[in-house]
Amino acid sequence: MDNSKDADFEGFYNEVKAIEKRDSVLTPGQQISRLLRPGSSYFNLNPFEVLQIESDSTLEVAKTKYKRLSLLVHPDKNPNDKVRAQKAFEIVCKAWKIIENEETKNRCLQIIEEAKERVNLTISEKKKEKKNESIDDEEPENYKRSIYVMTMKLFAEAERRRRNLEQRTMEEKKRQREQEIEEEEKTAIQREWQKNFDESRQTRVDSWKQFQANTSTKKIKKLKTFKPPRHKAETR
């Protein structure tokens, strides 16, 4: 992913944190806007970010936050903004389904852990270059922001791989189906040919018998009409 995407992630992080600092709960309208802002298709890949909880939060905490958020953005609670509220509601529900499922939740946790490892490695390499002097990336807020940006970047890469795999799978299924249809058509043509061949068998047999009968009749007629040559008397 290019640097412009990194800048988008970082800008999103700064704006959301500014809103949270001003209003720790967020109103329904703010939550809907947060979940549907430009680039949300990537930002919302992280279910913990969607529900605004830490990745090590318990399932009970996640469920409580899910219920609160789903009520805030529910279309029935936002009659003047039902279309956007419905989209936000679906995003919240999807995030909860990912977290409540152990397998999908663990995949997300692995991405987050990899993001931390990459950021820590980058900081370590920078410190080596500066001979272990303190660097800005180690500051708590900068470190947190770096983790956020790297996490979103890895989620985006994982989603791109998933889509590419899905596309290849669909193309392969399509190719296999086309091949199956072609084989089915060939089989149908062969069956039709065999059917016609079998149905015309008796006709061919009868024709052959008739042909043999006619040939035999002609031979008999020739034998009956055969006249031996006259005997010529010897002349002396």
PDB file of N, CA and C in Angstrom, residues 46-48 53-60 62 95-112 155:
ATOM      1  N   ASN A  46     -11.146  -3.801  10.828  1.00  0.00           N
ATOM      2  CA  ASN A  46     -10.741  -4.142  12.190  1.00  0.00           C
ATOM      3  C   ASN A  46     -11.980  -4.094  13.088  1.00  0.00           C
ATOM      4  N   PRO A  47     -12.502  -5.240  13.505  1.00  0.00           N
ATOM      5  CA  PRO A  47     -13.740  -5.258  14.294  1.00  0.00           C
ATOM      6  C   PRO A  47     -13.589  -4.585  15.657  1.00  0.00           C
ATOM      7  N   PHE A  48     -12.387  -4.602  16.215  1.00  0.00           N
ATOM      8  CA  PHE A  48     -12.163  -3.962  17.513  1.00  0.00           C
ATOM      9  C   PHE A  48     -12.256  -2.435  17.375  1.00  0.00           C
ATOM     10  N   ILE A  53     -13.136  -0.938  21.085  1.00  0.00           N
ATOM     11  CA  ILE A  53     -12.654  -1.655  22.261  1.00  0.00           C
ATOM     12  C   ILE A  53     -11.212  -2.091  22.010  1.00  0.00           C
ATOM     13  N   GLU A  54     -10.498  -2.417  23.059  1.00  0.00           N
ATOM     14  CA  GLU A  54      -9.135  -2.905  22.918  1.00  0.00           C
ATOM     15  C   GLU A  54      -9.160  -4.352  22.440  1.00  0.00           C
ATOM     16  N   SER A  55      -8.101  -4.752  21.775  1.00  0.00           N
ATOM     17  CA  SER A  55      -8.055  -6.111  21.219  1.00  0.00           C
ATOM     18  C   SER A  55      -8.027  -7.189  22.300  1.00  0.00           C
ATOM     19  N   ASP A  56      -7.628  -6.825  23.529  1.00  0.00           N
ATOM     20  CA  ASP A  56      -7.597  -7.806  24.617  1.00  0.00           C
ATOM     21  C   ASP A  56      -8.845  -7.742  25.500  1.00  0.00           C
ATOM     22  N   SER A  57      -9.857  -7.034  25.047  1.00  0.00           N
ATOM     23  CA  SER A  57     -11.115  -6.945  25.803  1.00  0.00           C
ATOM     24  C   SER A  57     -11.788  -8.307  25.871  1.00  0.00           C
ATOM     25  N   THR A  58     -12.505  -8.557  26.948  1.00  0.00           N
ATOM     26  CA  THR A  58     -13.217  -9.825  27.101  1.00  0.00           C
ATOM     27  C   THR A  58     -14.425  -9.858  26.177  1.00  0.00           C
ATOM     28  N   LEU A  59     -14.948 -11.049  25.973  1.00  0.00           N
ATOM     29  CA  LEU A  59     -16.117 -11.201  25.116  1.00  0.00           C
ATOM     30  C   LEU A  59     -17.317 -10.472  25.708  1.00  0.00           C
ATOM     31  N   GLU A  60     -17.404 -10.434  27.026  1.00  0.00           N
ATOM     32  CA  GLU A  60     -18.510  -9.745  27.691  1.00  0.00           C
ATOM     33  C   GLU A  60     -18.459  -8.239  27.417  1.00  0.00           C
ATOM     34  N   ALA A  62     -16.993  -6.805  24.838  1.00  0.00           N
ATOM     35  CA  ALA A  62     -17.299  -6.619  23.420  1.00  0.00           C
ATOM     36  C   ALA A  62     -18.804  -6.699  23.166  1.00  0.00           C
ATOM     37  N   ALA A  95     -19.006  -6.721  12.745  1.00  0.00           N
ATOM     38  CA  ALA A  95     -17.855  -6.687  13.648  1.00  0.00           C
ATOM     39  C   ALA A  95     -18.078  -7.623  14.834  1.00  0.00           C
ATOM     40  N   TRP A  96     -19.286  -7.613  15.367  1.00  0.00           N
ATOM     41  CA  TRP A  96     -19.585  -8.480  16.509  1.00  0.00           C
ATOM     42  C   TRP A  96     -19.515  -9.956  16.118  1.00  0.00           C
ATOM     43  N   LYS A  97     -20.020 -10.303  14.936  1.00  0.00           N
ATOM     44  CA  LYS A  97     -19.982 -11.692  14.487  1.00  0.00           C
ATOM     45  C   LYS A  97     -18.538 -12.188  14.357  1.00  0.00           C
ATOM     46  N   ILE A  98     -17.650 -11.299  13.925  1.00  0.00           N
ATOM     47  CA  ILE A  98     -16.238 -11.667  13.796  1.00  0.00           C
ATOM     48  C   ILE A  98     -15.626 -11.920  15.160  1.00  0.00           C
ATOM     49  N   ILE A  99     -15.949 -11.061  16.102  1.00  0.00           N
ATOM     50  CA  ILE A  99     -15.349 -11.166  17.436  1.00  0.00           C
ATOM     51  C   ILE A  99     -15.915 -12.348  18.227  1.00  0.00           C
ATOM     52  N   GLU A 100     -17.184 -12.637  18.080  1.00  0.00           N
ATOM     53  CA  GLU A 100     -17.771 -13.733  18.859  1.00  0.00           C
ATOM     54  C   GLU A 100     -17.357 -15.108  18.334  1.00  0.00           C
ATOM     55  N   ASN A 101     -16.848 -15.140  17.096  1.00  0.00           N
ATOM     56  CA  ASN A 101     -16.352 -16.383  16.527  1.00  0.00           C
ATOM     57  C   ASN A 101     -14.858 -16.512  16.832  1.00  0.00           C
ATOM     58  N   GLU A 102     -14.485 -17.550  17.515  1.00  0.00           N
ATOM     59  CA  GLU A 102     -13.095 -17.695  17.978  1.00  0.00           C
ATOM     60  C   GLU A 102     -12.093 -17.721  16.831  1.00  0.00           C
ATOM     61  N   GLU A 103     -12.440 -18.401  15.760  1.00  0.00           N
ATOM     62  CA  GLU A 103     -11.514 -18.528  14.625  1.00  0.00           C
ATOM     63  C   GLU A 103     -11.260 -17.184  13.950  1.00  0.00           C
ATOM     64  N   THR A 104     -12.324 -16.457  13.612  1.00  0.00           N
ATOM     65  CA  THR A 104     -12.155 -15.172  12.939  1.00  0.00           C
ATOM     66  C   THR A 104     -11.534 -14.129  13.874  1.00  0.00           C
ATOM     67  N   LYS A 105     -11.872 -14.209  15.144  1.00  0.00           N
ATOM     68  CA  LYS A 105     -11.282 -13.286  16.116  1.00  0.00           C
ATOM     69  C   LYS A 105      -9.774 -13.511  16.208  1.00  0.00           C
ATOM     70  N   ASN A 106      -9.340 -14.750  16.245  1.00  0.00           N
ATOM     71  CA  ASN A 106      -7.916 -15.054  16.337  1.00  0.00           C
ATOM     72  C   ASN A 106      -7.149 -14.578  15.112  1.00  0.00           C
ATOM     73  N   ARG A 107      -7.783 -14.657  13.952  1.00  0.00           N
ATOM     74  CA  ARG A 107      -7.120 -14.150  12.744  1.00  0.00           C
ATOM     75  C   ARG A 107      -6.882 -12.648  12.851  1.00  0.00           C
ATOM     76  N   CYS A 108      -7.852 -11.947  13.401  1.00  0.00           N
ATOM     77  CA  CYS A 108      -7.704 -10.500  13.594  1.00  0.00           C
ATOM     78  C   CYS A 108      -6.615 -10.196  14.619  1.00  0.00           C
ATOM     79  N   LEU A 109      -6.577 -10.968  15.688  1.00  0.00           N
ATOM     80  CA  LEU A 109      -5.562 -10.766  16.729  1.00  0.00           C
ATOM     81  C   LEU A 109      -4.160 -11.017  16.177  1.00  0.00           C
ATOM     82  N   GLN A 110      -4.037 -11.975  15.266  1.00  0.00           N
ATOM     83  CA  GLN A 110      -2.742 -12.246  14.644  1.00  0.00           C
ATOM     84  C   GLN A 110      -2.268 -11.057  13.817  1.00  0.00           C
ATOM     85  N   ILE A 111      -3.200 -10.413  13.118  1.00  0.00           N
ATOM     86  CA  ILE A 111      -2.860  -9.229  12.325  1.00  0.00           C
ATOM     87  C   ILE A 111      -2.388  -8.100  13.231  1.00  0.00           C
ATOM     88  N   ILE A 112      -3.107  -7.895  14.326  1.00  0.00           N
ATOM     89  CA  ILE A 112      -2.750  -6.838  15.267  1.00  0.00           C
ATOM     90  C   ILE A 112      -1.383  -7.107  15.892  1.00  0.00           C
ATOM     91  N   PHE A 155      -4.575  -5.059   7.731  1.00  0.00           N
ATOM     92  CA  PHE A 155      -5.951  -5.500   7.498  1.00  0.00           C
ATOM     93  C   PHE A 155      -6.326  -5.289   6.030  1.00  0.00           C
TER      94      PHE A 155
END
